[in-house]
């Protein structure tokens, strides 16, 4: 298993990690198999989304912030980051990707994003390639 270190700068931020994950796949020597990308944090997530147009990511952040506002007086979690936990639950903590010819099998416009919902922080992403 490999570990990527991600440093975020914003409270809510999507970081394109496609190149780093592809490099893990290349270094693994796996020709055909599965790549699992997992984040071991309760206020972060992983998603596969369009990475050609940065406005898509901006729109995702905007919609998530509207769906789950940061300060709701009915939140009960005393740490004050309930919104981050809810966004993490909605997005999910992992992605399973197919590998063929030592390449991630992503669609033309797809990329892998680390989703920060309680930043800025230093985070970890675990990548496992199995053939």
mmCIF file with all atom_site columns, C-alpha atoms in Angstrom, residues 11 38-46 68 70 77 79 81-94 114-119 121-124 126:
data_model
loop_
_atom_site.group_PDB
_atom_site.id
_atom_site.type_symbol
_atom_site.label_atom_id
_atom_site.label_alt_id
_atom_site.label_comp_id
_atom_site.label_asym_id
_atom_site.label_entity_id
_atom_site.label_seq_id
_atom_site.pdbx_PDB_ins_code
_atom_site.Cartn_x
_atom_site.Cartn_y
_atom_site.Cartn_z
_atom_site.occupancy
_atom_site.B_iso_or_equiv
_atom_site.pdbx_formal_charge
_atom_site.auth_seq_id
_atom_site.auth_comp_id
_atom_site.auth_asym_id
_atom_site.auth_atom_id
_atom_site.pdbx_PDB_model_num
ATOM 1  C CA . UNK A 1 11  ? -11.765 24.865 4.470  1.00 0.00 ? 11  UNK A CA 1
ATOM 2  C CA . UNK A 1 38  ? -9.112  5.497  0.235  1.00 0.00 ? 38  UNK A CA 1
ATOM 3  C CA . UNK A 1 39  ? -9.053  8.412  2.656  1.00 0.00 ? 39  UNK A CA 1
ATOM 4  C CA . UNK A 1 40  ? -8.834  7.564  6.389  1.00 0.00 ? 40  UNK A CA 1
ATOM 5  C CA . UNK A 1 41  ? -10.433 10.809 7.591  1.00 0.00 ? 41  UNK A CA 1
ATOM 6  C CA . UNK A 1 42  ? -13.997 11.488 8.754  1.00 0.00 ? 42  UNK A CA 1
ATOM 7  C CA . UNK A 1 43  ? -14.057 15.016 7.349  1.00 0.00 ? 43  UNK A CA 1
ATOM 8  C CA . UNK A 1 44  ? -12.618 14.311 3.906  1.00 0.00 ? 44  UNK A CA 1
ATOM 9  C CA . UNK A 1 45  ? -13.565 12.233 0.880  1.00 0.00 ? 45  UNK A CA 1
ATOM 10 C CA . UNK A 1 46  ? -12.639 10.856 -2.526 1.00 0.00 ? 46  UNK A CA 1
ATOM 11 C CA . UNK A 1 68  ? -24.831 21.497 4.071  1.00 0.00 ? 68  UNK A CA 1
ATOM 12 C CA . UNK A 1 70  ? -21.250 25.338 7.886  1.00 0.00 ? 70  UNK A CA 1
ATOM 13 C CA . UNK A 1 77  ? -21.492 18.097 17.555 1.00 0.00 ? 77  UNK A CA 1
ATOM 14 C CA . UNK A 1 79  ? -16.311 20.245 17.847 1.00 0.00 ? 79  UNK A CA 1
ATOM 15 C CA . UNK A 1 81  ? -17.402 20.694 12.164 1.00 0.00 ? 81  UNK A CA 1
ATOM 16 C CA . UNK A 1 82  ? -20.659 18.811 11.615 1.00 0.00 ? 82  UNK A CA 1
ATOM 17 C CA . UNK A 1 83  ? -20.923 20.129 8.050  1.00 0.00 ? 83  UNK A CA 1
ATOM 18 C CA . UNK A 1 84  ? -17.562 18.531 7.205  1.00 0.00 ? 84  UNK A CA 1
ATOM 19 C CA . UNK A 1 85  ? -18.703 15.167 8.567  1.00 0.00 ? 85  UNK A CA 1
ATOM 20 C CA . UNK A 1 86  ? -21.956 15.286 6.582  1.00 0.00 ? 86  UNK A CA 1
ATOM 21 C CA . UNK A 1 87  ? -20.194 16.249 3.331  1.00 0.00 ? 87  UNK A CA 1
ATOM 22 C CA . UNK A 1 88  ? -17.717 13.420 3.854  1.00 0.00 ? 88  UNK A CA 1
ATOM 23 C CA . UNK A 1 89  ? -20.587 10.966 4.331  1.00 0.00 ? 89  UNK A CA 1
ATOM 24 C CA . UNK A 1 90  ? -22.283 12.209 1.151  1.00 0.00 ? 90  UNK A CA 1
ATOM 25 C CA . UNK A 1 91  ? -19.163 12.027 -1.020 1.00 0.00 ? 91  UNK A CA 1
ATOM 26 C CA . UNK A 1 92  ? -17.701 8.802  0.389  1.00 0.00 ? 92  UNK A CA 1
ATOM 27 C CA . UNK A 1 93  ? -14.237 7.689  1.403  1.00 0.00 ? 93  UNK A CA 1
ATOM 28 C CA . UNK A 1 94  ? -13.024 5.602  -1.514 1.00 0.00 ? 94  UNK A CA 1
ATOM 29 C CA . UNK A 1 114 ? -9.275  14.379 -2.730 1.00 0.00 ? 114 UNK A CA 1
ATOM 30 C CA . UNK A 1 115 ? -12.103 16.329 -1.065 1.00 0.00 ? 115 UNK A CA 1
ATOM 31 C CA . UNK A 1 116 ? -11.204 18.490 1.914  1.00 0.00 ? 116 UNK A CA 1
ATOM 32 C CA . UNK A 1 117 ? -14.145 19.569 4.060  1.00 0.00 ? 117 UNK A CA 1
ATOM 33 C CA . UNK A 1 118 ? -12.411 20.733 7.268  1.00 0.00 ? 118 UNK A CA 1
ATOM 34 C CA . UNK A 1 119 ? -9.192  22.387 6.193  1.00 0.00 ? 119 UNK A CA 1
ATOM 35 C CA . UNK A 1 121 ? -4.853  20.449 6.941  1.00 0.00 ? 121 UNK A CA 1
ATOM 36 C CA . UNK A 1 122 ? -2.267  17.870 6.022  1.00 0.00 ? 122 UNK A CA 1
ATOM 37 C CA . UNK A 1 123 ? -4.078  14.681 5.024  1.00 0.00 ? 123 UNK A CA 1
ATOM 38 C CA . UNK A 1 124 ? -3.283  11.183 3.849  1.00 0.00 ? 124 UNK A CA 1
ATOM 39 C CA . UNK A 1 126 ? -3.990  5.383  0.810  1.00 0.00 ? 126 UNK A CA 1
#
